Short mmCIF file of C-alpha atoms in Angstrom, two decimals:
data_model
loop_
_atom_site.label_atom_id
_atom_site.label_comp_id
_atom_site.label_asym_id
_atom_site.label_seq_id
_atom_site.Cartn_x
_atom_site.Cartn_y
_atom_site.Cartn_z
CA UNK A 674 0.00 0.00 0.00
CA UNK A 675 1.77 3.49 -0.72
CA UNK A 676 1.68 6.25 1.73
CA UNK A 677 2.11 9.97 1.01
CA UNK A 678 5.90 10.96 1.45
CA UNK A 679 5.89 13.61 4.39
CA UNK A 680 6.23 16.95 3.83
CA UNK A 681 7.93 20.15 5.41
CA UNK A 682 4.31 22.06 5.59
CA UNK A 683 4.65 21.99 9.05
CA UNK A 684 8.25 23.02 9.42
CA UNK A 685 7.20 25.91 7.52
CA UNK A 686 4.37 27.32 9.58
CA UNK A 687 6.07 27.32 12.42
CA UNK A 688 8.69 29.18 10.90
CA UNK A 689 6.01 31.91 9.44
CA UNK A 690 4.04 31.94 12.17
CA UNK A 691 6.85 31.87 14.78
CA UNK A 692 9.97 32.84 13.29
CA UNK A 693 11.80 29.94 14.51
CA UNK A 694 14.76 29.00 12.54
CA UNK A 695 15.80 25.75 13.84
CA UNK A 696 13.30 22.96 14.37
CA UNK A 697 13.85 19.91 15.63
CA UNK A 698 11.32 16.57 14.55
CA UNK A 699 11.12 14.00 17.36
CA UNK A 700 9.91 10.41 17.97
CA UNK A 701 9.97 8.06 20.26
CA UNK A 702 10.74 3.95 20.04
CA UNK A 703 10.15 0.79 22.84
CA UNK A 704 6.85 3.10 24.87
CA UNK A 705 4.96 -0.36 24.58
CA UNK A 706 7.71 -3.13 25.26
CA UNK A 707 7.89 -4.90 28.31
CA UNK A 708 11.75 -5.05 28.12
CA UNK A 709 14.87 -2.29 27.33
CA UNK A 710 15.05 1.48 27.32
CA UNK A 711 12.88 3.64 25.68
CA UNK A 712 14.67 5.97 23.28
CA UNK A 713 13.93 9.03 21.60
CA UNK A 714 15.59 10.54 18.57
CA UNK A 715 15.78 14.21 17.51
CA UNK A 716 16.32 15.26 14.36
CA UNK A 717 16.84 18.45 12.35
CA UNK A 718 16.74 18.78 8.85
CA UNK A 719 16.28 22.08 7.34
CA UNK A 720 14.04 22.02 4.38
CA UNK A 721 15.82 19.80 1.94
CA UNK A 722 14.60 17.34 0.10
CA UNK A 723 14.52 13.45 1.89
CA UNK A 724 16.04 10.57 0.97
CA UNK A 725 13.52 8.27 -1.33
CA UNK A 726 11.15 5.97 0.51
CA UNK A 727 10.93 8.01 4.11
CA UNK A 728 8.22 7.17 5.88
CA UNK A 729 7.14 6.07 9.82
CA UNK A 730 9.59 3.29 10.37
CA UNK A 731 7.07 0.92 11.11
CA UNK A 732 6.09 1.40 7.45
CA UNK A 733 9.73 -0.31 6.58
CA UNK A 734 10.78 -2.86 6.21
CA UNK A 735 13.57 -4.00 8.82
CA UNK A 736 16.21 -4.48 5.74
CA UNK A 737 14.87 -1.49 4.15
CA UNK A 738 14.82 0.70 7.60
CA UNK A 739 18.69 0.12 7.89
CA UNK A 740 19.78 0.95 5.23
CA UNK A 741 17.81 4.33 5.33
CA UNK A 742 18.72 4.96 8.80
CA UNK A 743 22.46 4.81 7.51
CA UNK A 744 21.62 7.49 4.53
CA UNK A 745 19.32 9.57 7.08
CA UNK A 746 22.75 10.01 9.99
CA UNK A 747 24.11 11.40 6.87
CA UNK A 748 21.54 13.42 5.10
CA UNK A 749 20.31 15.17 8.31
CA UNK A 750 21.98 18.65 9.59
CA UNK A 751 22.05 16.94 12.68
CA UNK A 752 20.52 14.82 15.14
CA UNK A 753 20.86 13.01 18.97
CA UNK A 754 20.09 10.37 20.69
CA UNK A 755 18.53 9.73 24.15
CA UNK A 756 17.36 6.96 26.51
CA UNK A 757 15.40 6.19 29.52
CA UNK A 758 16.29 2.91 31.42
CA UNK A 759 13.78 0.22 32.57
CA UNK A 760 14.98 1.69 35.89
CA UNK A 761 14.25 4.94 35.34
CA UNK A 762 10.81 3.91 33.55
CA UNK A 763 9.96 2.24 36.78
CA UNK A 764 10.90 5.04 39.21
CA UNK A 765 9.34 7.93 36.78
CA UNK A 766 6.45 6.35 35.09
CA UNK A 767 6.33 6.58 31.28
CA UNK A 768 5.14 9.89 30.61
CA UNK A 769 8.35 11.26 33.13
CA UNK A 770 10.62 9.32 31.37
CA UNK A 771 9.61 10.18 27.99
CA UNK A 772 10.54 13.61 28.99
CA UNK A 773 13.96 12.54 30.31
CA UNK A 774 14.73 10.78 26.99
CA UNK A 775 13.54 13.49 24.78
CA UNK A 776 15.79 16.24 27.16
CA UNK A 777 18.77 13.34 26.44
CA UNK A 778 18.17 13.21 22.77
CA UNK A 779 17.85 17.32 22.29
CA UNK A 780 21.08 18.04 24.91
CA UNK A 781 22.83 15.66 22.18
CA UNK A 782 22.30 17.74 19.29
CA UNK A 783 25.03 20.33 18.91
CA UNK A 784 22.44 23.61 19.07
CA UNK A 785 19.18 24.09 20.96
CA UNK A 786 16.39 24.29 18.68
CA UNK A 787 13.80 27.41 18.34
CA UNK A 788 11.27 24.93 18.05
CA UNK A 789 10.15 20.91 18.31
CA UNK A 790 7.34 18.58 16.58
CA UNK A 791 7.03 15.94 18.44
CA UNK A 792 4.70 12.90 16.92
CA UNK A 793 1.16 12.26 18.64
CA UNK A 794 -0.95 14.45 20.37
CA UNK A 795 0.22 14.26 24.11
CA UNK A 796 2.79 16.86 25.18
CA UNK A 797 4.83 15.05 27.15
CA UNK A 798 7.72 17.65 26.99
CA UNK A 799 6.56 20.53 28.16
CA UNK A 800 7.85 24.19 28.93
CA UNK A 801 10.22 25.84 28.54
CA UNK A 802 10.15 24.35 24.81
CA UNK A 803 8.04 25.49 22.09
CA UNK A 804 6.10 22.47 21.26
CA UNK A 805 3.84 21.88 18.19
CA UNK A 806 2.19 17.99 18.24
CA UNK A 807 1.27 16.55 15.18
CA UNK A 808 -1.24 13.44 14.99
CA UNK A 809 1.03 10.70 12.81
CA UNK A 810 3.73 13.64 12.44
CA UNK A 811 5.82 10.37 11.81
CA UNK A 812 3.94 9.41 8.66
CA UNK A 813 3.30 13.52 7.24
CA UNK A 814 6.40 15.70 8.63
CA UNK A 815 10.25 14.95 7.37
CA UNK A 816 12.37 15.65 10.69
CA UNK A 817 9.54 13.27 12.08
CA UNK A 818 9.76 10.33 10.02
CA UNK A 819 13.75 10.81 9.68
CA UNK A 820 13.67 10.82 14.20
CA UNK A 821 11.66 7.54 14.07
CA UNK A 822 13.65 5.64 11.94
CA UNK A 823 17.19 6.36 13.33
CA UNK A 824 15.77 5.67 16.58
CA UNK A 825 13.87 2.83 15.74
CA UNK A 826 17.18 0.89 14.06
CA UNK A 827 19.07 2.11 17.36
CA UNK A 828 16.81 0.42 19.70
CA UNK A 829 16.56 -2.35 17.61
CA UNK A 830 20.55 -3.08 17.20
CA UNK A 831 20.86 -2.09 21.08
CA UNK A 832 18.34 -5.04 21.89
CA UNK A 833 20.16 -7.34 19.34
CA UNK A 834 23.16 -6.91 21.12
CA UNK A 835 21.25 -8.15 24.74
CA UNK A 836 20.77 -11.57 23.08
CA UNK A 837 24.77 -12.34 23.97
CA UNK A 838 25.46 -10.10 26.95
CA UNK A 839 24.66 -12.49 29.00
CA UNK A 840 24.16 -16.98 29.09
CA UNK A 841 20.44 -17.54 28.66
CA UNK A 842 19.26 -13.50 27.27
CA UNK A 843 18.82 -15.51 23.82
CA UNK A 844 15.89 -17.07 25.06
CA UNK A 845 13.84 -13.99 25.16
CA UNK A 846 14.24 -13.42 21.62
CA UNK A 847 15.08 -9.64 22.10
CA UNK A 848 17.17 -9.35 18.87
CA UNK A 849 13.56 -10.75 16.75
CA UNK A 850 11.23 -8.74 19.51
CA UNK A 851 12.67 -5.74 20.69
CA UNK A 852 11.44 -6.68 24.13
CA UNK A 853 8.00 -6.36 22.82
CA UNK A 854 5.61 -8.88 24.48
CA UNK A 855 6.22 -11.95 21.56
CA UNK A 856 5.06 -15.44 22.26
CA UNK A 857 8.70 -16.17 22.56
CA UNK A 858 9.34 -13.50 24.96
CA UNK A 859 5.99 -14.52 27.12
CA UNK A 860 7.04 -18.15 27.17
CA UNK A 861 11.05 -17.20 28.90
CA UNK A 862 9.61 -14.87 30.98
CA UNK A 863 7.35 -17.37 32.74
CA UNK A 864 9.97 -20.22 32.75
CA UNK A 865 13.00 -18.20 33.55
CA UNK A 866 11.45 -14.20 35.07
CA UNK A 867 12.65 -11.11 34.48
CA UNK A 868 16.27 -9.88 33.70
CA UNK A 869 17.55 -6.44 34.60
CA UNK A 870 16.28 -5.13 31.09
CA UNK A 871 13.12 -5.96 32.23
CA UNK A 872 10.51 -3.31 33.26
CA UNK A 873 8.84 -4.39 36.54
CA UNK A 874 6.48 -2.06 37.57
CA UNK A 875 4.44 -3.57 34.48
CA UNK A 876 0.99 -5.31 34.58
CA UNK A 877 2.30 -8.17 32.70
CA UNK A 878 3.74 -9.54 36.37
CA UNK A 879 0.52 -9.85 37.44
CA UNK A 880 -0.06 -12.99 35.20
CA UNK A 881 3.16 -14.37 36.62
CA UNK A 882 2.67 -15.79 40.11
CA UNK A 883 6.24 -17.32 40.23
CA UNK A 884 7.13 -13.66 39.42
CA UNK A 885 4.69 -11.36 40.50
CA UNK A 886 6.76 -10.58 43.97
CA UNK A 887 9.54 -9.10 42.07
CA UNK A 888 7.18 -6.35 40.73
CA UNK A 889 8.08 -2.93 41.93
CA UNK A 890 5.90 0.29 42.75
CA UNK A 891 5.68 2.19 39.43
CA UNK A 892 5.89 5.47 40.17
CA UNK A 893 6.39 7.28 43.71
CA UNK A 894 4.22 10.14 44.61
CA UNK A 895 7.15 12.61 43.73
CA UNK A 896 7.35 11.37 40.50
CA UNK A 897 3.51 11.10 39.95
CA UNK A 898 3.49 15.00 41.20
CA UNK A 899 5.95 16.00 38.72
CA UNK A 900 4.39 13.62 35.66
CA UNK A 901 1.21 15.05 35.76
CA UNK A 902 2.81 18.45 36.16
CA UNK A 903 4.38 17.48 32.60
CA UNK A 904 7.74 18.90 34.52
CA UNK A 905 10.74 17.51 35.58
CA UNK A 906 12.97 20.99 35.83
CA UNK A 907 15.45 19.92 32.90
CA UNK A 908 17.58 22.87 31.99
CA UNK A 909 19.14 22.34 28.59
#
């Protein structure tokens, strides 16, 4: 099925309507596995004209999304890279950590943008940034889609690379899964539990009753003050 290539119509309102001159797109990958970090790219690229084929990585192919991640690191003016642990997803809740990612990923770039689209419709960033959401901004805006599929091939190599840090991480399947909940991934966690990539403030514990002690509090009432706040204090 072919999609409409995204565009730089909104890139260009904010600019008219707000002057901005640098505007950074931003996605996020791993908000819905049970396993791994959850890692936001953000990326800015001016108003040139995108490699062939850019889409929402989920549109990709996995062969196909590599090898366009490789031309995007190149093609972009710039971009960074940021992560929130299991740890930290645990202690924050998702919406907090989000936030700490996305802070991450924007400190990496090498200038603070005038301006950020961030994909979906939730805000999870926050002042002091100037923030325009955009409803499948992956799919219709380029510094979007190019964010989602550098970070999505990131993520995806970093869980790879689980599968042999340690004797018996193959068996969750995290290089074919991503830590998503797979039937291969269900069927280790109930035979062997959760590793230390594993989020455990999760529901899917629950199920578990050989597990389900090892489930932590998610969030603390600090944290649950400051994520519905949509603030953490960041300074960039």
């Amino acid at each position: 099925m072919p999609y409409e290539p995204p565009t730089h119509s909104v890139e260009r309102s904010i600019r008219a309507t707000t002057g901005a001159k640098i505007i950074a797109g931003i996605d996020e990958v791993g908000r819905g596995a049970w396993a791994g970090p959850v890692t936001v790219c953000a990326a800015v690229t001016g108003l040139r004209r995108p490699p062939a084929g850019l889409t929402d990585s989920k549109l990709i192919t996995p062969k196909r999304r590599t090898t366009l991640a490789a031309e995007l690191e190149q093609w972009v003016t710039a971009y960074g890279l940021g992560d929130a642990s299991p740890a930290e997803i645990d202690e924050l809740g998702m919406t907090a950590a989000l936030r700490l990612a996305a802070v991450r990923a924007l400190q990496a770039l090498p200038v603070r943008p005038d301006a950020v689209i961030l994909d979906g419709k939730h805000d999870y960033l926050g002042s002091p940034w100037q923030v325009r959401t955009v409803i499948k901004g992956d799919q219709s805006c380029v510094a979007v889609a190019a964010a989602s599929v550098i970070a999505k091939v990131r993520r995806d190599n970093l869980m790879a690379e689980l599968e042999t840090e340690a004797e018996g991480y193959a068996a969750y399947g995290f290089g074919a899964n991503a830590g998503y909940p797979s039937p291969v991934h269900k069927a280790a966690l109930a035979e062997l539990g959760p590793t230390p990539h594993h989020r455990l403030s999760w529901a899917y514990l629950d199920a578990m009753p050989r597990w389900r002690h090892l489930k932590k509090v998610r969030i603390s009432a600090e944290a649950a003050a400051l994520e519905s706040g949509g603030q953490l204090g960041f300074d960039f």
